[in-house]
Short mmCIF file of C-alpha atoms and ligand atoms in Angstrom, two decimals:
data_model
loop_
_atom_site.label_atom_id
_atom_site.label_comp_id
_atom_site.label_asym_id
_atom_site.label_seq_id
_atom_site.Cartn_x
_atom_site.Cartn_y
_atom_site.Cartn_z
CA MET A 268 112.49 79.26 76.41
CA LYS A 269 113.19 82.79 75.20
CA PRO A 270 114.61 85.27 77.71
CA ILE A 271 112.20 87.30 79.73
CA THR A 272 112.93 90.96 79.26
CA GLU A 273 112.70 94.42 80.67
CA PHE A 274 112.82 97.56 78.57
CA SER A 275 115.72 99.97 78.17
CA ALA A 276 116.60 102.98 75.57
CA ILE A 277 117.27 102.74 71.87
CA THR A 278 115.06 103.41 68.93
CA VAL A 279 114.30 100.61 66.56
CA ARG A 280 112.33 101.17 63.39
CA ARG A 281 111.30 98.18 61.34
CA PHE A 282 108.41 97.85 58.92
CA GLY A 283 107.16 101.26 60.00
CA VAL A 284 106.81 100.11 63.60
CA SER A 285 109.02 101.73 66.20
CA LEU A 286 110.20 100.55 69.54
CA PHE A 287 112.29 102.69 71.88
CA CYS A 288 114.41 100.88 74.41
CA THR A 289 117.77 101.24 76.20
CA ASN A 290 119.50 97.93 76.15
CA LEU A 291 121.44 96.82 73.08
CA THR A 292 121.10 93.20 74.09
CA HIS A 293 117.34 93.47 74.19
CA PRO A 294 116.09 90.41 72.28
CA LEU A 295 113.48 92.49 70.48
CA ILE A 296 116.27 94.42 68.79
CA GLU A 297 118.08 91.37 67.54
CA LYS A 298 115.62 90.71 64.78
CA GLU A 299 113.52 92.72 62.40
CA MET A 300 110.20 92.96 64.01
CA ASP A 301 106.76 94.38 63.86
CA VAL A 302 104.71 94.27 67.05
CA ASN A 303 101.55 92.66 65.89
CA ILE A 304 99.66 91.98 69.11
CA THR A 305 100.30 93.59 72.48
CA ILE A 306 98.67 91.94 75.48
CA ILE A 307 98.54 94.12 78.57
CA GLY A 308 98.69 92.09 81.78
CA SER A 309 100.14 88.71 82.63
CA GLY A 310 97.48 87.40 84.95
CA VAL A 311 95.95 84.05 84.12
CA VAL A 312 93.72 85.61 81.45
CA GLY A 313 96.48 87.55 79.62
CA LEU A 314 98.71 84.47 79.74
CA ALA A 315 96.01 82.14 78.41
CA ILE A 316 95.39 84.61 75.57
CA ALA A 317 99.13 84.85 74.80
CA SER A 318 99.42 81.09 74.69
CA ARG A 319 96.43 80.75 72.37
CA LEU A 320 97.11 83.65 69.99
CA SER A 321 100.77 82.78 69.58
CA GLU A 322 99.75 79.48 68.00
CA LYS A 323 98.47 81.51 65.05
CA TYR A 324 100.13 84.94 65.16
CA ASP A 325 103.76 86.09 65.17
CA ASN A 326 105.16 89.00 67.15
CA VAL A 327 102.97 88.78 70.18
CA PHE A 328 104.11 90.85 73.07
CA VAL A 329 103.03 90.75 76.75
CA ILE A 330 103.53 93.77 79.00
CA GLU A 331 103.36 93.38 82.75
CA ARG A 332 104.09 95.98 85.40
CA HIS A 333 105.32 93.46 87.98
CA LYS A 334 108.55 91.47 87.93
CA ARG A 335 106.70 88.21 87.36
CA PHE A 336 103.37 86.94 86.10
CA GLY A 337 100.30 86.53 88.31
CA GLN A 338 101.12 88.95 91.11
CA GLU A 339 97.61 90.38 91.47
CA THR A 340 94.12 88.83 91.40
CA SER A 341 95.33 85.65 89.71
CA SER A 342 97.29 84.67 92.82
CA ARG A 343 94.77 85.97 95.35
CA ASN A 344 91.78 83.75 94.75
CA SER A 345 90.27 80.44 95.84
CA GLU A 346 91.75 78.43 92.95
CA VAL A 347 88.42 76.76 92.40
CA ILE A 348 87.49 75.32 89.02
CA HIS A 349 83.85 76.32 89.04
CA SER A 350 81.19 74.22 87.35
CA GLY A 351 79.06 77.14 86.06
CA ILE A 352 76.05 76.96 88.36
CA TYR A 353 75.52 80.49 89.53
CA TYR A 354 75.63 82.74 86.50
CA GLN A 355 72.91 84.34 84.42
CA GLN A 356 71.69 82.03 81.65
CA GLY A 357 73.29 82.88 78.29
CA SER A 358 75.91 85.13 79.85
CA LEU A 359 79.59 84.97 78.98
CA LYS A 360 80.25 84.00 82.59
CA ALA A 361 77.97 80.96 82.29
CA ASN A 362 79.01 79.85 78.79
CA LEU A 363 82.74 80.40 79.18
CA CYS A 364 82.75 78.76 82.62
CA VAL A 365 81.13 75.57 81.35
CA LYS A 366 83.51 75.42 78.36
CA GLY A 367 86.52 76.62 80.34
CA LYS A 368 86.30 74.03 83.11
CA GLU A 369 86.46 71.16 80.59
CA MET A 370 89.39 72.79 78.80
CA ILE A 371 91.27 73.27 82.07
CA TYR A 372 90.66 69.71 83.24
CA ASP A 373 91.85 68.37 79.86
CA LEU A 374 94.98 70.53 80.02
CA CYS A 375 95.69 69.52 83.63
CA ARG A 376 95.47 65.84 82.70
CA LYS A 377 97.65 66.25 79.62
CA GLU A 378 100.29 68.48 81.18
CA ASP A 379 100.31 67.11 84.72
CA ILE A 380 99.19 70.38 86.26
CA PRO A 381 98.33 69.75 89.91
CA HIS A 382 94.56 69.76 90.47
CA ASN A 383 91.91 67.84 92.33
CA LYS A 384 88.38 67.32 91.04
CA CYS A 385 87.23 67.01 94.64
CA GLY A 386 83.64 68.17 94.16
CA LYS A 387 81.61 70.69 96.06
CA LEU A 388 78.70 70.55 98.46
CA ILE A 389 76.16 73.36 98.56
CA VAL A 390 74.48 72.84 101.88
CA ALA A 391 71.08 73.79 103.25
CA THR A 392 71.14 74.03 107.03
CA CYS A 393 67.42 74.81 107.53
CA GLU A 394 64.11 74.17 105.70
CA GLU A 395 63.92 77.79 104.48
CA GLU A 396 67.02 77.31 102.36
CA LEU A 397 65.67 74.34 100.40
CA LYS A 398 63.71 76.45 97.93
CA ALA A 399 66.82 78.45 97.08
CA LEU A 400 68.73 75.20 96.59
CA GLU A 401 66.05 73.96 94.16
CA ALA A 402 66.24 77.25 92.28
CA LEU A 403 69.99 76.82 92.06
CA GLN A 404 69.61 73.40 90.49
CA GLU A 405 67.25 74.88 87.90
CA LYS A 406 69.73 77.65 87.18
CA ALA A 407 72.48 75.06 86.76
CA ARG A 408 70.37 73.07 84.28
CA ASN A 409 69.74 76.22 82.25
CA ASN A 410 73.50 76.72 82.11
CA ASN A 411 74.05 73.15 80.85
CA VAL A 412 75.35 71.90 84.18
CA HIS A 413 73.54 68.57 84.44
CA ASP A 414 75.66 66.67 86.94
CA LEU A 415 74.33 68.02 90.25
CA GLU A 416 73.20 65.35 92.72
CA TRP A 417 70.82 65.72 95.66
CA LEU A 418 72.11 64.36 98.96
CA ASP A 419 70.13 63.87 102.16
CA ALA A 420 71.60 64.53 105.61
CA GLY A 421 72.87 60.94 105.93
CA GLN A 422 74.62 61.01 102.56
CA VAL A 423 76.28 64.31 103.44
CA LYS A 424 77.48 62.79 106.73
CA LYS A 425 78.91 59.82 104.89
CA MET A 426 80.78 62.06 102.45
CA GLU A 427 81.88 64.71 104.95
CA PRO A 428 81.33 63.50 108.55
CA HIS A 429 82.06 66.94 110.03
CA VAL A 430 79.71 68.96 107.84
CA LYS A 431 76.19 69.74 109.03
CA ALA A 432 73.35 69.90 106.49
CA ILE A 433 69.73 68.84 106.21
CA ARG A 434 70.18 68.44 102.43
CA ALA A 435 72.81 69.37 99.89
CA LEU A 436 73.52 69.62 96.20
CA PHE A 437 76.74 67.91 95.22
CA SER A 438 78.65 69.25 92.23
CA PRO A 439 81.12 66.54 91.13
CA SER A 440 82.71 68.67 88.40
CA THR A 441 83.91 71.42 90.75
CA GLY A 442 87.56 71.17 91.74
CA ILE A 443 90.71 72.99 92.72
CA ILE A 444 93.86 73.80 90.77
CA ASP A 445 97.37 75.03 91.39
CA SER A 446 96.89 78.32 89.55
CA HIS A 447 100.61 79.15 89.66
CA SER A 448 101.42 75.97 87.72
CA LEU A 449 98.66 76.78 85.23
CA MET A 450 100.09 80.26 84.64
CA LYS A 451 103.60 78.87 84.39
CA HIS A 452 102.40 76.48 81.73
CA PHE A 453 100.82 79.32 79.72
CA GLU A 454 103.97 81.42 80.04
CA LYS A 455 106.13 78.51 78.88
CA THR A 456 103.99 77.60 75.87
CA SER A 457 103.77 81.28 74.92
CA SER A 458 107.54 81.65 75.08
CA ILE A 459 108.05 78.51 73.01
CA ASN A 460 105.68 80.03 70.43
CA GLY A 461 107.84 83.16 70.35
CA VAL A 462 105.94 85.52 72.64
CA GLN A 463 108.12 88.25 74.18
CA PHE A 464 107.46 89.15 77.80
CA ALA A 465 108.29 92.64 79.04
CA TYR A 466 108.09 92.45 82.81
CA HIS A 467 108.53 95.44 85.10
CA SER A 468 106.99 97.61 82.37
CA SER A 469 103.87 99.62 83.01
CA VAL A 470 101.60 100.96 80.27
CA ARG A 471 101.18 104.70 80.85
CA ASN A 472 99.45 105.85 77.68
CA ILE A 473 97.92 104.59 74.44
CA SER A 474 96.88 106.55 71.39
CA LYS A 475 95.66 105.57 67.96
CA GLN A 476 97.95 106.58 65.10
CA ASN A 477 97.42 105.74 61.43
CA GLY A 478 95.74 102.43 61.98
CA SER A 479 97.98 101.19 64.80
CA TYR A 480 98.30 101.92 68.50
CA GLU A 481 101.16 103.88 70.02
CA ILE A 482 101.88 102.54 73.48
CA THR A 483 103.95 104.39 76.08
CA LEU A 484 105.61 102.32 78.81
CA ASP A 485 107.51 103.18 81.97
CA ASP A 486 110.10 100.75 83.31
CA ALA A 487 111.02 100.18 86.95
CA ASP A 488 113.77 102.85 86.75
CA GLY A 489 111.35 105.51 85.50
CA ASN A 490 112.48 105.40 81.84
CA SER A 491 109.79 105.80 79.20
CA PHE A 492 109.51 103.95 75.89
CA GLN A 493 107.14 103.96 72.98
CA PHE A 494 106.25 101.46 70.31
CA HIS A 495 103.44 100.73 67.91
CA SER A 496 101.24 97.69 67.81
CA ASN A 497 98.64 96.61 65.26
CA MET A 498 96.35 95.09 67.90
CA VAL A 499 95.98 95.51 71.65
CA ILE A 500 94.39 93.12 74.13
CA ASN A 501 93.56 94.91 77.35
CA SER A 502 93.61 92.21 80.03
CA ALA A 503 94.89 94.47 82.79
CA GLY A 504 92.49 93.18 85.46
CA LEU A 505 91.86 95.87 88.07
CA GLU A 506 93.37 98.49 85.74
CA SER A 507 91.49 97.49 82.58
CA SER A 508 89.08 100.44 82.87
CA THR A 509 92.02 102.82 83.32
CA ILE A 510 93.66 101.37 80.20
CA ALA A 511 90.41 101.75 78.20
CA ALA A 512 90.15 105.35 79.42
CA MET A 513 93.59 106.08 77.93
CA LEU A 514 91.91 105.83 74.51
CA GLY A 515 89.00 107.96 75.65
CA MET A 516 86.72 105.05 76.60
CA ASN A 517 86.02 106.65 79.93
CA ILE A 518 82.46 105.41 79.97
CA GLU A 519 80.02 104.65 82.76
CA GLU A 520 79.53 100.98 81.86
CA TYR A 521 83.29 100.34 82.22
CA LYS A 522 83.55 102.04 85.61
CA MET A 523 85.52 99.82 87.98
CA TYR A 524 84.74 99.12 91.64
CA PHE A 525 87.24 97.30 93.85
CA VAL A 526 85.49 94.62 95.91
CA LYS A 527 87.71 93.08 98.55
CA GLY A 528 87.56 89.51 99.79
CA GLU A 529 89.33 88.33 102.91
CA TYR A 530 90.20 84.75 103.85
CA PHE A 531 90.81 83.14 107.24
CA LYS A 532 92.56 79.79 107.45
CA ILE A 533 91.59 77.00 109.82
CA ASN A 534 94.48 76.05 112.07
CA PRO A 535 95.71 72.46 112.34
CA PRO A 536 94.55 69.89 113.24
CA LYS A 537 90.98 70.93 112.30
CA ASN A 538 92.08 71.84 108.77
CA ARG A 539 92.03 68.08 108.06
CA LEU A 540 88.37 67.62 108.95
CA VAL A 541 86.89 68.59 105.54
CA HIS A 542 87.99 67.27 102.15
CA ARG A 543 85.70 68.98 99.68
CA LEU A 544 84.54 72.50 98.99
CA VAL A 545 81.53 73.44 101.10
CA TYR A 546 79.35 76.43 100.19
CA PRO A 547 76.24 77.79 101.85
CA VAL A 548 73.10 78.50 99.83
CA PRO A 549 73.81 81.93 98.31
CA GLY A 550 71.69 84.78 99.62
CA GLN A 551 69.66 86.89 97.18
CA LYS A 552 71.57 90.13 97.69
CA LEU A 553 75.06 88.73 98.18
CA VAL A 554 77.96 90.40 96.37
CA GLY A 555 79.94 87.11 96.46
CA LEU A 556 78.85 83.50 96.95
CA GLY A 557 78.69 83.69 100.74
CA ILE A 558 81.48 82.70 103.17
CA HIS A 559 82.41 79.18 102.15
CA SER A 560 85.15 76.73 102.97
CA THR A 561 87.76 75.77 100.41
CA VAL A 562 90.41 73.12 100.54
CA ASP A 563 93.76 73.54 98.88
CA LEU A 564 96.09 71.03 97.28
CA ASN A 565 98.29 70.92 100.40
CA GLY A 566 95.46 69.85 102.65
CA GLY A 567 94.80 73.35 103.96
CA LEU A 568 91.29 74.55 104.74
CA LYS A 569 90.23 78.17 104.61
CA LEU A 570 87.10 80.26 104.92
CA GLY A 571 86.19 83.03 102.52
CA PRO A 572 86.29 85.12 100.58
CA SER A 573 84.06 87.80 102.03
CA ALA A 574 82.95 90.55 99.65
CA PHE A 575 82.75 94.26 100.37
CA TYR A 576 83.19 97.38 98.25
CA LEU A 577 86.24 99.48 99.11
CA ASP A 578 85.61 103.22 99.58
CA LYS A 579 88.41 103.94 97.12
CA ASN A 580 89.96 101.83 94.36
CA GLU A 581 93.09 101.09 96.37
CA TYR A 582 95.25 97.98 96.54
CA ASP A 583 94.44 97.23 100.14
CA TYR A 584 95.34 93.60 100.86
CA THR A 585 95.38 93.95 104.64
CA ILE A 586 93.16 91.69 106.70
CA ASP A 587 91.08 93.04 109.51
CA GLU A 588 91.48 90.39 112.20
CA THR A 589 88.33 91.53 113.95
CA ASN A 590 86.36 90.18 110.97
CA SER A 591 87.14 86.63 112.09
CA LYS A 592 83.94 86.67 114.19
CA LYS A 593 81.80 87.22 111.06
CA PHE A 594 83.53 84.33 109.28
CA TYR A 595 83.09 82.13 112.32
CA ASP A 596 79.39 82.97 112.68
CA SER A 597 78.72 82.23 108.98
CA ALA A 598 80.74 79.04 108.74
CA ARG A 599 79.72 77.51 112.07
CA LYS A 600 76.25 76.86 110.66
CA PHE A 601 77.68 74.13 108.44
CA LEU A 602 81.03 73.48 110.17
CA PRO A 603 79.86 73.06 113.77
CA PHE A 604 83.27 71.83 114.99
CA LEU A 605 84.75 75.34 114.62
CA GLU A 606 85.80 77.51 117.56
CA LEU A 607 86.66 81.16 117.06
CA ASP A 608 90.33 80.63 117.85
CA ASP A 609 90.64 78.02 115.08
CA LEU A 610 90.71 80.93 112.61
CA SER A 611 93.83 82.88 111.56
CA PRO A 612 94.11 85.64 108.96
CA ASP A 613 95.19 84.25 105.60
CA GLN A 614 95.11 86.41 102.44
CA ALA A 615 92.95 88.95 100.63
CA GLY A 616 92.06 89.53 96.98
CA ILE A 617 90.23 92.25 95.10
CA ARG A 618 87.49 91.64 92.54
CA PRO A 619 87.38 93.95 89.50
CA LYS A 620 83.63 94.58 89.59
CA ILE A 621 81.79 96.78 87.12
CA GLN A 622 78.51 96.82 88.99
CA ALA A 623 77.94 99.64 91.44
CA PRO A 624 76.98 98.73 95.02
CA GLY A 625 73.40 97.44 95.11
CA GLU A 626 73.20 96.79 91.34
CA SER A 627 72.54 93.36 89.80
CA PRO A 628 75.55 91.31 88.75
CA ARG A 629 77.10 92.36 85.42
CA ASP A 630 78.56 90.05 82.83
CA PHE A 631 82.16 90.10 81.65
CA VAL A 632 82.88 92.74 79.01
CA ILE A 633 84.98 91.13 76.24
CA LYS A 634 84.72 93.34 73.22
CA ASN A 635 86.55 94.34 70.06
CA GLU A 636 86.07 98.12 70.12
CA THR A 637 85.76 98.53 66.33
CA GLY A 638 82.38 100.19 66.87
CA ARG A 639 84.05 102.94 68.89
CA GLY A 640 86.65 103.49 66.18
CA PHE A 641 89.31 101.23 67.72
CA LYS A 642 89.60 98.22 65.46
CA ASN A 643 91.33 95.27 67.11
CA PHE A 644 91.57 96.96 70.46
CA ILE A 645 89.98 94.27 72.60
CA ASN A 646 88.82 95.19 76.07
CA LEU A 647 88.41 92.62 78.86
CA ILE A 648 86.74 94.42 81.74
CA GLY A 649 85.17 93.10 84.93
CA ILE A 650 86.89 89.71 84.71
CA GLU A 651 86.04 88.65 88.24
CA SER A 652 85.13 85.12 89.31
CA PRO A 653 84.97 82.70 87.49
CA GLY A 654 87.75 84.28 85.42
CA LEU A 655 90.34 81.67 86.38
CA THR A 656 88.04 78.83 85.31
CA CYS A 657 87.11 80.68 82.11
CA SER A 658 90.67 81.67 81.14
CA MET A 659 91.18 79.20 78.28
CA ALA A 660 87.66 79.70 76.93
CA ILE A 661 88.16 83.47 77.14
CA ALA A 662 91.33 83.07 75.04
CA ASN A 663 89.39 81.23 72.32
CA TYR A 664 86.66 83.84 72.45
CA VAL A 665 89.20 86.66 72.06
CA GLU A 666 90.77 84.91 69.08
CA LYS A 667 87.38 84.87 67.33
CA LEU A 668 86.92 88.60 67.96
CA ILE A 669 90.03 89.56 65.98
CA GLU A 670 89.18 91.15 62.64
CA GLU A 671 91.60 90.29 59.84
C1 LIG B 48 88.81 86.81 96.24
C2 LIG B 48 88.72 86.23 94.87
C3 LIG B 48 88.44 84.87 94.71
C4 LIG B 48 88.33 84.32 93.43
N1 LIG B 48 88.13 82.98 93.30
C5 LIG B 48 88.08 82.43 92.07
C6 LIG B 48 87.92 81.04 91.91
O1 LIG B 48 87.94 80.29 92.88
N2 LIG B 48 87.77 80.53 90.67
C7 LIG B 48 87.79 81.32 89.56
O2 LIG B 48 87.58 80.83 88.46
N3 LIG B 48 87.99 82.67 89.67
C8 LIG B 48 88.16 83.22 90.90
N4 LIG B 48 88.39 84.56 91.03
C9 LIG B 48 88.54 85.37 89.84
C10 LIG B 48 89.92 85.23 89.20
O3 LIG B 48 90.93 85.29 90.18
C11 LIG B 48 90.10 86.37 88.19
O4 LIG B 48 89.00 86.40 87.32
C12 LIG B 48 91.37 86.21 87.37
O5 LIG B 48 92.48 85.99 88.19
C13 LIG B 48 91.55 87.45 86.52
O6 LIG B 48 92.75 87.32 85.81
P1 LIG B 48 93.27 88.52 84.94
O7 LIG B 48 94.45 88.02 84.19
O8 LIG B 48 92.15 89.12 84.17
O9 LIG B 48 93.66 89.66 85.99
P2 LIG B 48 94.94 89.85 86.93
O10 LIG B 48 95.39 88.59 87.55
O11 LIG B 48 94.59 90.97 87.84
O12 LIG B 48 96.06 90.31 85.93
C14 LIG B 48 96.09 91.59 85.35
C15 LIG B 48 97.53 91.99 85.22
O13 LIG B 48 97.59 93.25 84.56
C16 LIG B 48 98.70 93.93 85.09
N5 LIG B 48 98.57 95.36 84.82
C17 LIG B 48 97.61 96.20 85.28
N6 LIG B 48 97.81 97.44 84.84
C18 LIG B 48 98.92 97.39 84.07
C19 LIG B 48 99.64 98.38 83.34
N7 LIG B 48 99.26 99.66 83.31
N8 LIG B 48 100.75 97.99 82.66
C20 LIG B 48 101.16 96.69 82.67
N9 LIG B 48 100.52 95.73 83.37
C21 LIG B 48 99.41 96.08 84.05
C22 LIG B 48 98.64 93.62 86.57
O14 LIG B 48 99.88 93.84 87.19
C23 LIG B 48 98.21 92.17 86.56
O15 LIG B 48 99.30 91.29 86.66
C24 LIG B 48 88.51 85.15 92.29
C25 LIG B 48 88.81 86.51 92.46
C26 LIG B 48 88.94 87.04 93.74
C27 LIG B 48 89.29 88.48 93.91
#
């Protein structure tokens, strides 16, 4: 595996491409190089793209502002491999989710990445919810998800004795994954393919210059560096709109809203009472999928995430303990064994949403910005759930967007 690097201060000019850094032992300086593709962000999406593109392209470069990969949304989620039920027919979310889940399961089997295809129950707890459950099955069919099974109350009891439902839809192709191991795999394969990782390096500015992109970085010590890249993949998650704005794409449809989700874990021994994912029927106006229960690979059980817009786009990962009552009230409908003091604060994540409060859900934006005058500058904006599930399919999609 090639060394993982941070920037420092010397100027290197090769093939008309310049890189300014400070450390003579920097591996990028050791060889003649031309930065061909710069990927901004080493979350699961940036890493999947690096792994894929480096099979075909040389001189791929990943820039990440943290010390390690996956320090933001990619490590603050439910780690669910979604089946593709909920999304608008024909959308990227629907298509890439259905493709992506198969790709991830194949990879997990081949590479021994910890996962569990445990399945998911979507439960109706009263007659009024049955219509919505039927509509969900129809939506799933339209998205090419044909494996949903109807269960009656007795079948639910047999599967999950502690879950209450009058009927349920069972999704056998939903599962959970160790997302850290997945990201580690992508980082390793990328490195083997020659990708250079610049951790602790934050993109501060980008401009277009004579057919390539000049990128300005700041390192952890406050030093600045510049280099040129032929192509740029903007997979900066919560900052992807800010990155696009650096090139003047400060447009309404890319406006980012931070939507926070909190989780509460169920304390032992009740965390062992449920073995599959259990979701309520989603409400019409919900921002997320409703408070649900997820299992993890260590036998943990947690509730969440909730979904609420933050007043400001701030990295606020605190958990308001007083919200436990809302989680309890929602989950008790289908997990009647719960008591309020079974819940403890767990973690929080932030969704990079591009729909304003009250608006209908928006699809992922994955676009080569040639039309705006930025050839081979590919924006990935609003990569919220199911972005983890879609990551490998997104990488293939991005590869097809590149114009030779
Ligand atoms: C609460 C919650 C639950 C979720 N549950 C699921 C789920 O169960 N299943 C599922 O499929 N999806 C789920 N998702 C969605 C999934 O987590 C995301 O779609 C996915 O992690 C996005 O990955 P990413 O690489 O695009 O973004 P990120 O993981 O945010 O990575 C972007 C990276 O860019 C870096 N960066 C930003 N700005 C700069 C800069 N200027 N310079 C350098 N680097 C920069 C950041 O540091 C970060 O590491 C959930 C999301 C949330 C919030």
